[in-house]
Amino acid sequence: MKRAADDPNVAAPSLDVKRLREDFPVLQRSVRGRPLVYLDSAATTQKPRAVIDAVARHYAEENANIHRGVHLLSELATTAYESAREKVRALLNAADVREIVFVRGTTEAINLVASSYGRGRVGSGDEVLITAMEHHSNIVPWQMLCEEMGARLRVAPIDDRGALDLEAFERLVGPRTKLVAVTHVSNALGTVNPVREIVAMSHARGVPVLLDGAQAVAHQTVDVQALGCDFYAFSGHKLFGPTGIGVLYGRAELLEAMPPWQGGGDMIASVTFEKTTYNVLPYKFEAGTPHIAGVIGLGAAIDYVQSVGLDRIAAWEDSLLAHGTALLEALPGVRLVGTAPDKAAVLSFVLDGVHAHDVGTILDQDGIAIRTGHHCAQPVMDRFGIPATARASLAFYNTLEELEALAAGLRKVAEVFA
Ligand code: PMP
């Protein structure tokens, strides 16, 4: 994740992409008679065989409920579940496994914080600060909280490249700010936010920070202790893992002080009709039977991604971004939306005179899968005065040839509408 304008001809870092692609069964299939060109990894990443097998193996060999069984299968499932928690801890370099809460995904993680942390800390006249590039899941929960508590949602602006106006951001962290919630990487624009600075500026005023890591974890090393953030949220399905599973990292001190979010089995220490006492972290926040297979699959995804190497992934994606940017900039009528100096491998663009949905539909005829629309970031579209973009979003399994296929496809689209 460096600069979009980096030289595409720099030596490609050592990643045997051709070999690694063989790990992904779906990448071997064809679509409409053409090899699949999958450029929609920001929506969800494809799954390597290791993840598919781990989920299947769990159901085939050790399926049981966790934490409460005395029988062998329950012990095996519990061990697998808890060892995945340790893998997440190590991935994020969290200080303690108690800080890793399994949830359904980024959306649920943010809602948990908005509900449990927000309701206790945000009162009438207080403020929650976000940015103008957030995904709806990092807008709406705060809006709902603010409405309920009589608080105010403040929005830090972005510039014409889609970069955060850091000075304006700092000015907005005021005495009434109770929480800052910012995306690490924007799904609609690819902007990588200066999250260390954001955390430092916020902490200087005593304001905790939640980072939405949905678009970051699969593309770069994330170290929550180095970032200093208070909460970090991500989804397994954007990290080559299963859908329906995600993570909320929270600093133990904050999680300890927060009330449970949902009530039910597993989150209690004891229950009587008079009084219930709650379980210790992280179980206090994991009511009910969790997505056991999902957690195990996520653990396998983390093993996989670490075997590839997040630093090598980041370097390869930088090359892909530089190449893709150069190809798209050379196409007449194409305008990139999101050209921040620090960018992830997301290419959002508009094509003169052609609706984004038509771009996507025509590319699909050639087996090229991109996303079109507002990308759950309608305020970003409003900021740029457009209804939608076409978005090619990359992962380490993408190749330079696939980007060339995209460019060729776009030339065809332009001809159809000429
Ligand atoms: N934040 C960002 C930046 C995202 O890209 C997404 C998914 N597109 C989300 C949050 C929500 O993730 P999920 O739907 O997995 O909860």
GROMACS .gro file of C-alpha atoms and ligand atoms in nm, residues 42-43 105-108 110 135 137 183 185-187 212 214-215 235 237-238, ligand 1:
model
   35
   42ALA     CA    1  -1.324  -0.583  -0.170
   43ALA     CA    2  -1.676  -0.725  -0.174
  105GLY     CA    3  -1.850  -0.941   1.076
  106THR     CA    4  -1.736  -0.581   1.070
  107THR     CA    5  -2.094  -0.458   1.074
  108GLU     CA    6  -2.178  -0.649   1.389
  110ILE     CA    7  -1.931  -0.177   1.502
  135HIS     CA    8  -1.890   0.251   0.458
  137SER     CA    9  -2.172   0.017   0.842
  183THR     CA   10  -1.199   0.330   0.826
  185VAL     CA   11  -0.884   0.160   0.418
  186SER     CA   12  -1.176   0.293   0.213
  187ASN     CA   13  -1.363   0.031   0.012
  212ASP     CA   14  -1.285  -0.031   1.058
  214ALA     CA   15  -1.259  -0.458   0.677
  215GLN     CA   16  -1.044  -0.356   0.380
  235SER     CA   17  -1.471  -0.956   0.857
  237HIS     CA   18  -1.483  -1.320   0.441
  238LYS     CA   19  -1.258  -1.035   0.328
  419PMP     N1   20  -1.640  -0.146   0.623
  419PMP     C1   21  -1.581  -0.150   0.504
  419PMP     C2   22  -1.473  -0.051   0.472
  419PMP     C3   23  -1.620  -0.247   0.411
  419PMP     O1   24  -1.562  -0.251   0.292
  419PMP     C4   25  -1.723  -0.339   0.445
  419PMP     C5   26  -1.770  -0.443   0.347
  419PMP     N2   27  -1.785  -0.398   0.217
  419PMP     C6   28  -1.778  -0.330   0.572
  419PMP     C7   29  -1.735  -0.233   0.658
  419PMP     C8   30  -1.886  -0.422   0.616
  419PMP     O2   31  -1.840  -0.553   0.625
  419PMP     P1   32  -1.940  -0.674   0.646
  419PMP     O3   33  -2.049  -0.657   0.544
  419PMP     O4   34  -1.857  -0.795   0.623
  419PMP     O5   35  -1.991  -0.663   0.786
   0.00000   0.00000   0.00000
